[in-house]
CSV table of C-alpha atoms in Angstrom, one decimal:
chain,number,residue,atom,x,y,z
A,1,GLY,CA,-0.1,0.1,-0.3
A,2,GLN,CA,0.9,3.6,-0.2
A,3,GLN,CA,3.7,4.7,2.4
A,4,LEU,CA,4.8,8.2,3.7
A,5,ASN,CA,8.6,8.7,5.1
A,6,GLN,CA,9.4,11.6,6.9
A,7,SER,CA,12.6,12.4,7.8
A,8,PRO,CA,14.4,13.0,10.4
A,9,GLN,CA,12.6,11.0,12.6
A,10,SER,CA,13.6,13.3,15.5
A,11,MET,CA,15.2,16.9,15.9
A,12,PHE,CA,16.8,18.3,18.8
A,13,ILE,CA,17.2,22.3,18.3
A,14,GLN,CA,18.1,25.6,20.3
A,15,GLU,CA,15.3,28.3,20.4
A,16,GLY,CA,15.5,30.4,17.3
A,17,GLU,CA,16.7,28.1,14.9
A,18,ASP,CA,15.6,27.2,11.4
A,19,VAL,CA,13.9,23.7,11.2
A,20,SER,CA,13.6,21.7,8.2
A,21,MET,CA,11.9,18.6,7.8
A,22,ASN,CA,10.8,16.3,4.7
A,23,CYS,CA,8.4,13.5,3.5
A,24,THR,CA,8.7,11.4,0.5
A,25,SER,CA,6.3,8.7,-1.0
A,26,SER,CA,6.6,5.6,-3.4
A,27,SER,CA,3.3,6.9,-4.9
A,28,ILE,CA,2.1,10.3,-6.3
A,29,PHE,CA,-0.1,12.2,-4.1
A,30,ASN,CA,-2.4,15.0,-5.3
A,31,THR,CA,-2.8,16.7,-2.2
A,32,TRP,CA,0.1,16.9,0.5
A,33,LEU,CA,-0.8,17.7,4.4
A,34,TRP,CA,1.1,18.7,7.1
A,35,TYR,CA,-0.2,18.3,10.6
A,36,LYS,CA,1.1,18.9,14.2
A,37,GLN,CA,0.3,16.7,17.3
A,38,GLU,CA,0.7,17.7,20.6
A,39,PRO,CA,0.7,15.6,23.8
A,40,GLY,CA,-2.7,14.2,24.4
A,41,GLU,CA,-4.2,15.7,21.5
A,42,GLY,CA,-5.1,14.6,18.0
A,43,PRO,CA,-3.1,15.7,14.9
A,44,VAL,CA,-4.1,19.3,14.0
A,45,LEU,CA,-3.8,20.6,10.4
A,46,LEU,CA,-1.0,23.2,9.7
A,47,ILE,CA,-0.9,23.8,5.8
A,48,ALA,CA,-2.6,22.1,3.0
A,49,LEU,CA,-0.6,22.1,-0.5
A,50,TYR,CA,-3.0,21.2,-3.8
A,51,LYS,CA,-0.5,21.7,-6.7
A,52,ALA,CA,2.6,20.5,-7.5
A,53,GLY,CA,5.5,23.1,-7.2
A,54,GLU,CA,3.3,24.9,-4.7
A,55,LEU,CA,4.6,27.0,-1.9
A,56,THR,CA,2.4,27.7,1.0
A,57,SER,CA,3.5,29.6,4.3
A,58,ASN,CA,1.2,30.0,7.4
A,59,GLY,CA,3.1,32.2,9.6
A,60,ARG,CA,6.7,30.9,10.5
A,61,LEU,CA,5.8,27.7,8.4
A,62,THR,CA,6.3,27.3,4.9
A,63,ALA,CA,5.6,23.9,3.3
A,64,GLN,CA,6.3,22.9,-0.6
A,65,PHE,CA,4.7,20.4,-2.6
A,66,GLY,CA,7.1,18.6,-4.8
A,67,ILE,CA,7.1,18.7,-8.6
A,68,THR,CA,7.1,15.2,-8.7
A,69,ARG,CA,4.5,14.9,-6.6
A,70,LYS,CA,6.1,12.3,-4.6
A,71,ASP,CA,7.6,14.8,-1.9
A,72,SER,CA,7.0,17.6,0.3
A,73,PHE,CA,8.9,19.6,2.5
A,74,LEU,CA,8.1,21.7,6.0
A,75,ASN,CA,10.2,24.5,7.1
A,76,ILE,CA,9.6,26.6,10.6
A,77,SER,CA,11.5,29.6,11.0
A,78,ALA,CA,13.0,31.3,14.1
A,79,SER,CA,11.6,28.2,16.3
A,80,ILE,CA,10.0,28.9,19.7
A,81,PRO,CA,9.3,26.7,22.5
A,82,SER,CA,5.3,26.2,21.3
A,83,ASP,CA,6.8,24.5,18.2
A,84,VAL,CA,7.6,21.4,20.1
A,85,GLY,CA,5.4,18.2,19.0
A,86,ILE,CA,5.3,16.0,16.2
A,87,TYR,CA,4.8,16.8,12.7
A,88,PHE,CA,3.1,14.4,10.6
A,89,CYS,CA,3.0,14.8,6.6
A,90,ALA,CA,-0.4,12.9,5.3
A,91,GLY,CA,-1.7,12.4,1.7
A,92,PRO,CA,-5.4,11.4,1.1
A,93,HIS,CA,-6.3,8.3,-0.8
A,94,GLN,CA,-9.7,7.9,-2.4
A,95,GLN,CA,-11.5,4.5,-2.6
A,96,GLN,CA,-14.7,3.4,-2.7
A,97,GLY,CA,-16.2,6.7,-2.8
A,98,ALA,CA,-14.7,7.1,0.8
A,99,GLN,CA,-11.5,9.1,1.5
A,100,LYS,CA,-8.8,8.0,4.1
A,101,LEU,CA,-5.5,9.9,5.0
A,102,VAL,CA,-2.2,8.2,5.0
A,103,PHE,CA,0.5,9.2,7.2
A,104,GLY,CA,4.1,9.4,7.9
A,105,GLN,CA,5.8,8.4,11.0
A,106,GLY,CA,6.0,11.5,11.9
A,107,THR,CA,9.0,14.2,12.9
A,108,ARG,CA,9.6,14.8,16.9
A,109,LEU,CA,10.5,18.1,17.2
A,110,THR,CA,12.3,19.2,20.8
A,111,ILE,CA,13.5,22.8,21.7
A,112,ASN,CA,15.9,23.5,24.1
A,113,PRO,CA,15.7,27.1,25.4
B,1,ASP,CA,-19.4,24.8,19.2
B,2,ALA,CA,-17.9,21.9,20.5
B,3,GLY,CA,-15.3,19.7,18.3
B,4,VAL,CA,-14.8,16.1,18.1
B,5,THR,CA,-15.5,14.3,21.7
B,6,GLN,CA,-14.1,10.9,22.3
B,7,SER,CA,-14.6,8.8,25.2
B,8,PRO,CA,-13.3,7.3,27.5
B,9,THR,CA,-9.8,9.4,27.1
B,10,HIS,CA,-8.3,6.2,29.0
B,11,LEU,CA,-8.7,2.8,29.6
B,12,ILE,CA,-7.2,-0.3,30.6
B,13,LYS,CA,-8.0,-3.7,29.6
B,14,THR,CA,-7.0,-7.1,30.0
B,15,ARG,CA,-6.0,-9.5,26.7
B,16,GLY,CA,-9.1,-11.3,25.7
B,17,GLN,CA,-11.6,-8.7,26.2
B,18,GLN,CA,-13.8,-6.6,24.3
B,19,VAL,CA,-13.6,-2.7,24.2
B,20,THR,CA,-16.2,-0.2,23.2
B,21,LEU,CA,-14.9,3.4,22.1
B,22,ARG,CA,-17.3,6.0,21.3
B,23,CYS,CA,-17.0,9.5,19.1
B,24,SER,CA,-18.9,12.4,19.1
B,25,PRO,CA,-18.7,14.2,15.7
B,26,LYS,CA,-18.2,18.3,15.4
B,27,SER,CA,-21.6,19.8,14.9
B,28,GLY,CA,-22.7,19.6,11.4
B,29,HIS,CA,-20.4,16.7,10.4
B,30,ASP,CA,-21.9,13.4,8.9
B,31,THR,CA,-18.9,11.2,8.6
B,32,VAL,CA,-16.8,9.7,11.0
B,33,SER,CA,-13.2,8.1,10.7
B,34,TRP,CA,-11.3,5.8,12.9
B,35,TYR,CA,-7.4,5.7,13.4
B,36,GLN,CA,-5.1,3.7,15.1
B,37,GLN,CA,-2.0,5.6,16.2
B,38,ALA,CA,0.8,3.1,18.0
B,39,LEU,CA,3.6,4.6,20.1
B,40,GLY,CA,5.9,6.4,17.9
B,41,GLN,CA,3.8,5.6,14.8
B,42,GLY,CA,1.7,7.9,12.7
B,43,PRO,CA,-2.1,7.2,12.7
B,44,GLN,CA,-3.3,4.3,10.4
B,45,PHE,CA,-6.9,4.3,9.2
B,46,ILE,CA,-9.2,1.7,10.4
B,47,PHE,CA,-12.1,2.5,8.8
B,48,GLN,CA,-14.8,5.0,7.8
B,49,TYR,CA,-18.7,5.1,8.4
B,50,TYR,CA,-21.2,7.4,6.6
B,51,GLU,CA,-25.2,7.0,6.5
B,52,GLU,CA,-24.7,4.2,9.3
B,53,GLU,CA,-22.6,2.0,7.1
B,54,GLU,CA,-18.8,1.3,6.8
B,55,ARG,CA,-17.7,2.9,3.7
B,56,GLN,CA,-14.2,2.0,3.3
B,57,ARG,CA,-11.9,-0.2,5.4
B,58,GLY,CA,-8.0,-0.2,6.3
B,59,ASN,CA,-6.1,-3.4,6.8
B,60,PHE,CA,-7.7,-4.5,10.3
B,61,PRO,CA,-8.9,-8.1,11.3
B,62,ASP,CA,-12.8,-8.2,11.7
B,63,ARG,CA,-11.9,-8.3,15.6
B,64,PHE,CA,-12.3,-4.2,14.9
B,65,SER,CA,-15.8,-3.6,14.0
B,66,GLY,CA,-18.0,0.0,14.1
B,67,HIS,CA,-21.1,1.4,14.4
B,68,GLN,CA,-22.8,4.7,13.7
B,69,PHE,CA,-25.7,5.9,14.9
B,70,PRO,CA,-28.4,8.3,13.3
B,71,ASN,CA,-27.1,11.1,15.3
B,72,TYR,CA,-24.0,10.4,13.2
B,73,SER,CA,-22.2,9.6,16.4
B,74,SER,CA,-20.2,6.4,16.1
B,75,GLU,CA,-18.6,3.3,18.1
B,76,LEU,CA,-15.3,1.5,17.7
B,77,ASN,CA,-15.8,-2.2,19.1
B,78,VAL,CA,-12.6,-4.2,19.4
B,79,ASN,CA,-13.0,-8.1,20.5
B,80,ALA,CA,-10.7,-10.5,21.4
B,81,LEU,CA,-8.0,-8.0,22.4
B,82,LEU,CA,-4.3,-8.4,21.7
B,83,LEU,CA,-1.2,-6.4,23.4
B,84,GLY,CA,-0.7,-5.1,20.3
B,85,ASP,CA,-4.2,-3.5,20.3
B,86,SER,CA,-2.5,-0.8,22.8
B,87,ALA,CA,-2.7,2.4,21.1
B,88,LEU,CA,-4.0,6.0,20.7
B,89,TYR,CA,-7.4,5.5,18.9
B,90,LEU,CA,-8.5,8.7,17.4
B,91,CYS,CA,-11.7,9.8,15.6
B,92,ALA,CA,-12.2,12.4,12.8
B,93,SER,CA,-15.1,13.9,11.4
B,94,SER,CA,-15.9,15.6,8.3
B,95,LEU,CA,-18.6,16.4,5.8
B,96,SER,CA,-19.1,14.0,3.4
B,97,TYR,CA,-19.9,16.5,0.4
B,98,ASN,CA,-16.7,18.5,1.2
B,99,THR,CA,-14.1,16.0,0.8
B,100,GLY,CA,-11.6,18.4,-0.3
B,101,ASP,CA,-11.9,20.7,2.8
B,102,TYR,CA,-9.2,19.2,4.7
B,103,TYR,CA,-9.1,21.9,7.1
B,104,GLY,CA,-12.5,20.9,8.0
B,105,TYR,CA,-11.4,17.1,8.7
B,106,THR,CA,-11.2,17.4,12.8
B,107,PHE,CA,-9.6,15.0,15.0
B,108,GLY,CA,-10.9,14.2,18.3
B,109,SER,CA,-7.9,13.9,21.5
B,110,GLY,CA,-8.5,10.1,21.5
B,111,THR,CA,-8.7,7.3,23.7
B,112,ARG,CA,-5.4,5.8,25.3
B,113,LEU,CA,-5.8,1.9,25.2
B,114,THR,CA,-3.8,0.0,27.1
B,115,VAL,CA,-4.2,-3.7,27.1
B,116,VAL,CA,-2.3,-5.7,29.9
């Protein structure tokens, strides 16, 4: 089945540093989604990308939809303590009239103040 | 406006037992999807319910079953629990005719199931 691979699996950075993470797939996705999950909560959508090559920002977050449609990147600039959490990429998969989300395994971000 | 509500928040069960988890969708949503998130992994799709019927199923055994009620709320049932069923179970609700609205696809905080 479809599988998304995220890297790195974890990051330990200093407050104020920039962060980059990526997600690759063995198959094409027509939409890429980036979620953040904090302890005790469900994933929350940060950015949705709908077109190959698209670059979209949400505050200090910027995500790009790779032109091959098999990868995506998320950057966080000037990290702050509230950026701590697990970041997931996801792609929707339509089948039998229903839609499911396929998730990567996540990148855990830890910030040292 | 209440979001997705899941109950209970935590649960401990013994191997072989059965468990029922509950989900109330966000107001106005008619579709409920269930995901299993093992420790250190991303969520894995279990199944989706719409109009009280299962529309799509992920790679999970028949021990996992569900139900949707006329008020759109949903239950996830797991029979003959295994240690490997220990996970965070997430419910997500959405609106059936708005499948492109991913910002409207809302997750609950989950039920943490521990099987001992």
